[in-house]
CSV table of C-alpha atoms in Angstrom, one decimal:
chain,number,residue,atom,x,y,z
A,81,UNK,CA,-19.3,97.6,1.9
A,82,UNK,CA,-21.2,100.7,0.9
A,83,UNK,CA,-20.8,99.9,-2.8
A,84,UNK,CA,-22.8,96.6,-2.2
A,85,UNK,CA,-25.8,98.6,-1.1
A,86,UNK,CA,-25.9,101.0,-4.0
A,87,UNK,CA,-27.8,100.2,-7.2
A,88,UNK,CA,-25.5,99.3,-10.0
A,89,UNK,CA,-27.5,101.4,-12.4
A,90,UNK,CA,-26.8,104.7,-10.6
A,91,UNK,CA,-24.7,107.3,-12.3
A,92,UNK,CA,-22.0,109.3,-10.6
A,93,UNK,CA,-21.3,113.0,-10.8
A,94,UNK,CA,-17.9,113.7,-12.3
A,95,UNK,CA,-15.3,114.3,-9.6
A,96,UNK,CA,-17.6,113.1,-6.8
A,97,UNK,CA,-18.2,109.8,-5.1
A,98,UNK,CA,-21.9,110.2,-4.5
A,99,UNK,CA,-24.2,108.2,-6.7
A,100,UNK,CA,-27.2,109.9,-8.2
A,101,UNK,CA,-30.2,108.4,-9.9
A,102,UNK,CA,-30.9,109.2,-13.6
A,103,UNK,CA,-33.8,111.6,-14.3
A,104,UNK,CA,-37.3,110.1,-14.2
A,105,UNK,CA,-37.9,111.1,-17.8
A,106,UNK,CA,-34.7,109.5,-19.0
A,107,UNK,CA,-35.4,106.3,-17.0
A,108,UNK,CA,-38.9,106.1,-18.4
A,109,UNK,CA,-37.7,106.6,-22.0
A,110,UNK,CA,-35.1,103.8,-21.5
A,111,UNK,CA,-37.7,101.5,-20.0
A,112,UNK,CA,-40.1,102.1,-22.9
A,113,UNK,CA,-37.3,101.5,-25.4
A,114,UNK,CA,-36.6,98.2,-23.7
A,115,UNK,CA,-40.4,97.4,-23.8
A,116,UNK,CA,-40.6,98.1,-27.5
A,117,UNK,CA,-37.5,95.9,-28.3
A,118,UNK,CA,-38.8,93.1,-26.0
A,119,UNK,CA,-42.2,93.2,-27.7
A,120,UNK,CA,-40.9,93.2,-31.2
A,121,UNK,CA,-38.4,90.5,-30.5
A,122,UNK,CA,-40.9,88.3,-28.7
A,123,UNK,CA,-43.5,88.6,-31.5
A,124,UNK,CA,-40.9,87.9,-34.2
A,125,UNK,CA,-39.6,84.8,-32.4
A,126,UNK,CA,-43.2,83.6,-31.8
A,127,UNK,CA,-44.0,84.1,-35.5
A,128,UNK,CA,-40.9,82.1,-36.6
A,129,UNK,CA,-41.5,79.3,-34.1
A,130,UNK,CA,-45.1,78.8,-35.0
A,131,UNK,CA,-44.6,79.3,-38.8
A,132,UNK,CA,-44.7,75.6,-39.6
A,133,UNK,CA,-48.0,75.1,-37.8
A,134,UNK,CA,-49.5,78.2,-39.5
A,135,UNK,CA,-48.3,76.9,-42.8
A,136,UNK,CA,-50.0,73.5,-42.3
A,137,UNK,CA,-53.2,75.3,-41.1
A,138,UNK,CA,-53.3,77.3,-44.4
A,139,UNK,CA,-52.6,74.1,-46.4
A,140,UNK,CA,-55.9,72.6,-45.4
A,141,UNK,CA,-57.5,70.0,-43.1
A,142,UNK,CA,-55.9,67.0,-45.0
A,143,UNK,CA,-52.4,68.3,-44.6
A,144,UNK,CA,-53.0,69.1,-40.9
A,145,UNK,CA,-54.4,65.7,-40.3
A,146,UNK,CA,-51.4,64.0,-41.9
A,147,UNK,CA,-48.9,66.1,-40.1
A,148,UNK,CA,-50.8,65.6,-36.8
A,149,UNK,CA,-50.9,61.8,-37.2
A,150,UNK,CA,-47.1,61.7,-37.9
A,151,UNK,CA,-46.5,63.4,-34.6
A,152,UNK,CA,-49.1,61.6,-32.6
A,153,UNK,CA,-51.1,64.8,-32.2
A,154,UNK,CA,-53.9,64.9,-29.8
A,155,UNK,CA,-57.2,65.9,-31.4
A,156,UNK,CA,-59.6,66.7,-28.7
A,157,UNK,CA,-60.2,70.3,-27.9
A,158,UNK,CA,-58.3,71.7,-30.9
A,159,UNK,CA,-59.5,74.6,-32.9
A,160,UNK,CA,-58.7,74.8,-36.6
A,161,UNK,CA,-55.8,77.1,-37.4
A,162,UNK,CA,-54.6,77.5,-33.8
A,163,UNK,CA,-50.9,77.1,-33.3
A,164,UNK,CA,-51.3,74.6,-30.6
A,165,UNK,CA,-53.4,72.2,-32.7
A,166,UNK,CA,-50.6,71.6,-35.2
A,167,UNK,CA,-47.4,72.2,-33.1
A,168,UNK,CA,-44.8,69.5,-32.9
A,169,UNK,CA,-45.9,66.9,-30.4
A,170,UNK,CA,-43.1,67.7,-27.9
A,171,UNK,CA,-44.3,71.3,-27.7
A,172,UNK,CA,-48.0,70.5,-27.3
A,173,UNK,CA,-49.9,70.4,-24.0
A,174,UNK,CA,-53.6,70.3,-22.9
A,175,UNK,CA,-54.5,73.2,-20.7
A,176,UNK,CA,-56.8,73.1,-17.7
A,177,UNK,CA,-59.8,73.2,-20.1
A,178,UNK,CA,-58.5,70.3,-22.2
A,179,UNK,CA,-57.6,72.5,-25.2
A,180,UNK,CA,-54.4,71.8,-27.1
A,181,UNK,CA,-51.9,74.7,-26.9
A,182,UNK,CA,-48.3,75.3,-27.9
A,183,UNK,CA,-45.5,75.8,-25.4
A,184,UNK,CA,-43.6,77.8,-28.0
A,185,UNK,CA,-44.7,81.0,-26.3
A,186,UNK,CA,-42.1,80.3,-23.7
A,187,UNK,CA,-39.0,80.3,-25.9
A,188,UNK,CA,-40.4,83.3,-27.7
A,189,UNK,CA,-40.8,85.3,-24.5
A,190,UNK,CA,-37.2,84.3,-23.5
A,191,UNK,CA,-35.9,85.6,-26.8
A,192,UNK,CA,-37.7,88.9,-26.3
A,193,UNK,CA,-36.5,89.4,-22.8
A,194,UNK,CA,-32.9,88.5,-23.6
A,195,UNK,CA,-32.7,90.6,-26.7
A,196,UNK,CA,-34.1,93.7,-25.0
A,197,UNK,CA,-31.9,93.1,-22.0
A,198,UNK,CA,-28.8,93.2,-24.2
A,199,UNK,CA,-30.0,96.2,-26.2
A,200,UNK,CA,-31.7,98.4,-23.6
A,201,UNK,CA,-29.9,101.8,-23.3
A,202,UNK,CA,-28.4,103.2,-20.1
A,203,UNK,CA,-27.2,99.9,-18.5
A,204,UNK,CA,-23.6,98.8,-17.7
A,205,UNK,CA,-22.5,95.8,-19.8
A,206,UNK,CA,-22.3,93.6,-16.7
A,207,UNK,CA,-26.0,94.4,-15.8
A,208,UNK,CA,-27.1,93.6,-19.3
A,209,UNK,CA,-25.2,90.3,-19.3
A,210,UNK,CA,-26.5,89.3,-15.9
A,211,UNK,CA,-30.1,89.9,-16.9
A,212,UNK,CA,-29.8,88.0,-20.2
A,213,UNK,CA,-27.9,85.1,-18.6
A,214,UNK,CA,-30.5,84.8,-15.8
A,215,UNK,CA,-33.4,84.7,-18.3
A,216,UNK,CA,-31.6,82.4,-20.8
A,217,UNK,CA,-30.4,79.9,-18.2
A,218,UNK,CA,-33.9,79.7,-16.7
A,219,UNK,CA,-35.5,79.3,-20.1
A,220,UNK,CA,-33.1,76.5,-21.1
A,221,UNK,CA,-33.6,74.4,-18.0
A,222,UNK,CA,-37.3,75.2,-18.1
A,223,UNK,CA,-37.5,73.9,-21.7
A,224,UNK,CA,-35.6,70.8,-20.6
A,225,UNK,CA,-38.3,70.1,-18.0
A,226,UNK,CA,-41.0,70.9,-20.5
A,227,UNK,CA,-39.7,68.4,-23.1
A,228,UNK,CA,-38.4,65.7,-20.8
A,229,UNK,CA,-40.5,65.8,-17.6
A,230,UNK,CA,-43.4,63.4,-16.9
A,231,UNK,CA,-45.1,65.7,-14.3
A,232,UNK,CA,-45.4,62.9,-11.7
A,233,UNK,CA,-43.4,64.8,-9.1
A,234,UNK,CA,-44.7,68.3,-8.3
A,235,UNK,CA,-43.5,71.0,-6.0
A,236,UNK,CA,-40.4,71.1,-3.8
A,237,UNK,CA,-41.7,68.3,-1.6
A,238,UNK,CA,-42.4,66.1,-4.5
A,239,UNK,CA,-38.9,66.4,-6.0
A,240,UNK,CA,-37.2,66.0,-2.7
A,241,UNK,CA,-39.3,62.9,-1.9
A,242,UNK,CA,-38.3,61.4,-5.3
A,243,UNK,CA,-34.7,62.1,-4.5
A,244,UNK,CA,-35.0,60.3,-1.2
A,245,UNK,CA,-36.2,57.3,-3.2
A,246,UNK,CA,-33.1,57.6,-5.4
A,247,UNK,CA,-34.9,59.2,-8.3
A,248,UNK,CA,-33.5,62.4,-9.9
A,249,UNK,CA,-36.4,64.1,-11.5
A,250,UNK,CA,-36.2,66.6,-14.4
A,251,UNK,CA,-37.7,69.2,-12.1
A,252,UNK,CA,-34.9,68.7,-9.6
A,253,UNK,CA,-32.3,69.1,-12.4
A,254,UNK,CA,-34.1,72.2,-13.4
A,255,UNK,CA,-34.0,73.7,-9.9
A,256,UNK,CA,-30.3,73.0,-9.5
A,257,UNK,CA,-29.6,74.3,-13.0
A,258,UNK,CA,-31.5,77.6,-12.5
A,259,UNK,CA,-29.8,78.0,-9.1
A,260,UNK,CA,-26.4,77.6,-10.8
A,261,UNK,CA,-27.2,80.1,-13.6
A,262,UNK,CA,-28.7,82.5,-11.1
A,263,UNK,CA,-25.5,82.5,-9.1
A,264,UNK,CA,-23.5,82.9,-12.3
A,265,UNK,CA,-25.6,85.8,-13.3
A,266,UNK,CA,-25.3,87.4,-9.9
A,267,UNK,CA,-21.5,86.9,-10.0
A,268,UNK,CA,-21.4,89.2,-13.0
A,269,UNK,CA,-22.5,92.1,-10.7
A,270,UNK,CA,-19.1,91.8,-8.8
A,271,UNK,CA,-20.4,91.9,-5.3
A,272,UNK,CA,-19.1,89.9,-2.4
A,273,UNK,CA,-19.6,86.1,-1.9
A,274,UNK,CA,-22.5,86.5,0.5
A,275,UNK,CA,-24.3,89.0,-1.8
A,276,UNK,CA,-23.7,86.8,-4.8
A,277,UNK,CA,-25.4,83.8,-3.0
A,278,UNK,CA,-28.4,85.9,-1.9
A,279,UNK,CA,-28.8,87.4,-5.3
A,280,UNK,CA,-28.5,84.1,-7.1
A,281,UNK,CA,-31.1,82.6,-4.7
A,282,UNK,CA,-33.4,85.5,-5.4
A,283,UNK,CA,-33.1,85.0,-9.1
A,284,UNK,CA,-33.8,81.3,-8.8
A,285,UNK,CA,-36.7,81.8,-6.3
A,286,UNK,CA,-38.3,84.3,-8.7
A,287,UNK,CA,-38.1,81.9,-11.5
A,288,UNK,CA,-39.9,79.2,-9.5
A,289,UNK,CA,-42.5,81.6,-8.1
A,290,UNK,CA,-43.7,82.8,-11.5
A,291,UNK,CA,-43.9,79.2,-12.6
A,292,UNK,CA,-46.4,78.5,-9.8
A,293,UNK,CA,-48.8,81.0,-11.3
A,294,UNK,CA,-48.7,79.5,-14.8
A,295,UNK,CA,-51.8,77.4,-14.2
A,296,UNK,CA,-54.4,79.4,-16.0
A,297,UNK,CA,-54.3,81.4,-19.3
A,298,UNK,CA,-52.5,84.7,-18.9
A,299,UNK,CA,-52.1,84.4,-15.1
A,300,UNK,CA,-48.3,84.4,-14.9
A,301,UNK,CA,-48.0,87.2,-17.5
A,302,UNK,CA,-50.5,89.3,-15.6
A,303,UNK,CA,-48.7,88.8,-12.4
A,304,UNK,CA,-45.4,89.8,-14.0
A,305,UNK,CA,-47.0,92.9,-15.6
A,306,UNK,CA,-48.5,93.9,-12.2
A,307,UNK,CA,-45.0,93.7,-10.7
A,308,UNK,CA,-43.0,95.3,-13.5
A,309,UNK,CA,-45.3,97.9,-15.1
A,310,UNK,CA,-45.2,100.3,-12.0
A,311,UNK,CA,-41.4,100.0,-12.0
A,312,UNK,CA,-41.4,101.9,-15.3
A,313,UNK,CA,-42.0,105.1,-13.2
A,314,UNK,CA,-38.8,104.4,-11.2
A,315,UNK,CA,-35.1,104.4,-11.9
A,316,UNK,CA,-35.3,100.6,-12.4
A,317,UNK,CA,-37.4,101.2,-15.6
A,318,UNK,CA,-34.7,100.0,-18.0
A,319,UNK,CA,-34.5,96.7,-16.2
A,320,UNK,CA,-38.2,96.0,-16.2
A,321,UNK,CA,-39.1,97.3,-19.6
A,322,UNK,CA,-38.1,94.1,-21.4
A,323,UNK,CA,-40.4,92.1,-19.2
A,324,UNK,CA,-43.3,94.5,-19.8
A,325,UNK,CA,-42.8,94.4,-23.6
A,326,UNK,CA,-42.4,90.7,-24.0
A,327,UNK,CA,-45.4,89.9,-21.8
A,328,UNK,CA,-47.7,92.4,-23.4
A,329,UNK,CA,-46.8,91.1,-26.9
A,330,UNK,CA,-47.6,87.5,-26.1
A,331,UNK,CA,-50.4,87.9,-23.6
A,332,UNK,CA,-53.2,87.9,-26.3
A,333,UNK,CA,-52.3,84.5,-27.5
A,334,UNK,CA,-52.0,83.2,-24.0
A,335,UNK,CA,-55.5,84.6,-23.1
A,336,UNK,CA,-57.0,83.1,-26.3
A,337,UNK,CA,-55.7,79.7,-25.3
A,338,UNK,CA,-53.6,79.3,-28.4
A,339,UNK,CA,-50.3,79.1,-26.3
A,340,UNK,CA,-48.9,79.0,-22.8
A,341,UNK,CA,-45.6,79.9,-21.2
A,342,UNK,CA,-44.7,76.5,-19.9
A,343,UNK,CA,-41.7,76.2,-17.7
A,344,UNK,CA,-39.4,77.8,-20.3
A,345,UNK,CA,-41.4,81.0,-20.4
A,346,UNK,CA,-42.5,81.2,-16.8
A,347,UNK,CA,-39.0,80.5,-15.4
A,348,UNK,CA,-37.4,83.0,-17.7
A,349,UNK,CA,-39.9,85.6,-16.7
A,350,UNK,CA,-39.3,85.1,-13.0
A,351,UNK,CA,-35.6,85.0,-13.4
A,352,UNK,CA,-35.7,88.3,-15.4
A,353,UNK,CA,-37.7,89.9,-12.6
A,354,UNK,CA,-35.3,88.6,-10.0
A,355,UNK,CA,-32.3,89.9,-12.0
A,356,UNK,CA,-33.9,93.3,-12.3
A,357,UNK,CA,-34.4,93.4,-8.5
A,358,UNK,CA,-30.9,92.2,-7.8
A,359,UNK,CA,-29.3,94.8,-10.0
A,360,UNK,CA,-31.3,97.7,-8.6
A,361,UNK,CA,-32.2,97.1,-5.0
A,362,UNK,CA,-30.0,97.6,-1.9
A,363,UNK,CA,-29.1,94.6,0.2
A,364,UNK,CA,-31.9,95.0,2.8
A,365,UNK,CA,-34.6,95.1,0.1
A,366,UNK,CA,-33.1,92.1,-1.7
A,367,UNK,CA,-33.1,90.1,1.6
A,368,UNK,CA,-36.8,91.1,2.2
A,369,UNK,CA,-37.8,90.2,-1.4
A,370,UNK,CA,-36.1,86.8,-1.0
A,371,UNK,CA,-37.9,86.2,2.2
A,372,UNK,CA,-41.2,87.1,0.7
A,373,UNK,CA,-40.7,84.9,-2.4
A,374,UNK,CA,-39.5,82.0,-0.3
A,375,UNK,CA,-42.6,82.4,2.0
A,376,UNK,CA,-44.9,82.3,-1.0
A,377,UNK,CA,-43.1,79.3,-2.4
A,378,UNK,CA,-43.5,77.4,0.9
A,379,UNK,CA,-47.1,78.4,1.1
A,380,UNK,CA,-47.8,76.9,-2.3
A,381,UNK,CA,-46.8,73.5,-0.8
A,382,UNK,CA,-49.8,73.6,1.5
A,383,UNK,CA,-52.3,75.7,-0.2
A,384,UNK,CA,-53.6,76.3,-3.8
A,385,UNK,CA,-53.0,79.7,-5.3
A,386,UNK,CA,-55.9,78.9,-7.7
A,387,UNK,CA,-58.1,78.3,-4.7
A,388,UNK,CA,-57.2,81.5,-3.0
A,389,UNK,CA,-57.7,83.5,-6.2
A,390,UNK,CA,-61.1,81.9,-6.8
A,391,UNK,CA,-62.2,82.8,-3.3
A,392,UNK,CA,-61.3,86.5,-3.5
A,393,UNK,CA,-63.7,88.4,-5.9
A,394,UNK,CA,-61.2,91.0,-7.0
A,395,UNK,CA,-58.5,88.5,-7.7
A,396,UNK,CA,-61.0,86.2,-9.5
A,397,UNK,CA,-62.1,89.0,-11.8
A,398,UNK,CA,-58.5,90.0,-12.6
A,399,UNK,CA,-57.6,86.4,-13.2
A,400,UNK,CA,-60.5,85.8,-15.6
A,401,UNK,CA,-60.2,89.2,-17.4
A,402,UNK,CA,-59.6,88.6,-21.1
A,403,UNK,CA,-59.8,84.9,-21.0
A,404,UNK,CA,-62.1,82.7,-23.2
A,405,UNK,CA,-65.6,82.2,-21.8
């Protein structure tokens, strides 16, 4: 039972059973390495995914107009040359201001987090695999909801109400799918059945929570950075570095309203944070985190996070920092 309460990232002294944490400098270096890999991979993926749109933008207005018409592209609120204006129709959305943005930031972020999770130094193979699986599974089911959902049912209550009427929504499929991949990721850590269920639930709940913040430009990424950046000064740095790097690399485009995370990116981000907490924290902390995340999720059913943020001056300033006027 003791092994279930110890972080899986701890090192052991030769010939002794006591686990010891790696040195702070070593953990920081590993976390920064993960951040660099995550940033480079995320930017590279974003560049590849948006290359066709940028090519059409450089070709001139006539080419952009023809391509947009072929895809049924919305025109209002676009800005010339922006990735969102010419993205394939399935990956376009209008944000809260009515501007057309691309959702391809989400898959790009997932690529960055997964690549860095696999390559970050100092982690056991099963921890790397669990982190990558959690983020990739959440991104895949999030992308399914992005591309196939109609947005009519919202929130846990909305999806359950639809199910009671005999309708299986894409959001419900996503929740079940992320729950399943969360448990699969947790099982790689080789803990007991009860721990695996709690860990899988925390990964899935984290994926859902971050998605609740993706209602304004940069909000979800800022929240993830506020959670993960301080962890670079802890033994958990290698696990949070990929999130810091991928978020930092794509945040400028999010704030400029050229792109948004969508469900694919926000769910992947939350699942990665959940997986990091699951791999590092002892059982009491994991239970407390799950309780806090579940409480916030239930609170979102009866109150608006945007409304709370707008009513608190400090939160409002942070939320609007860097955004377009």
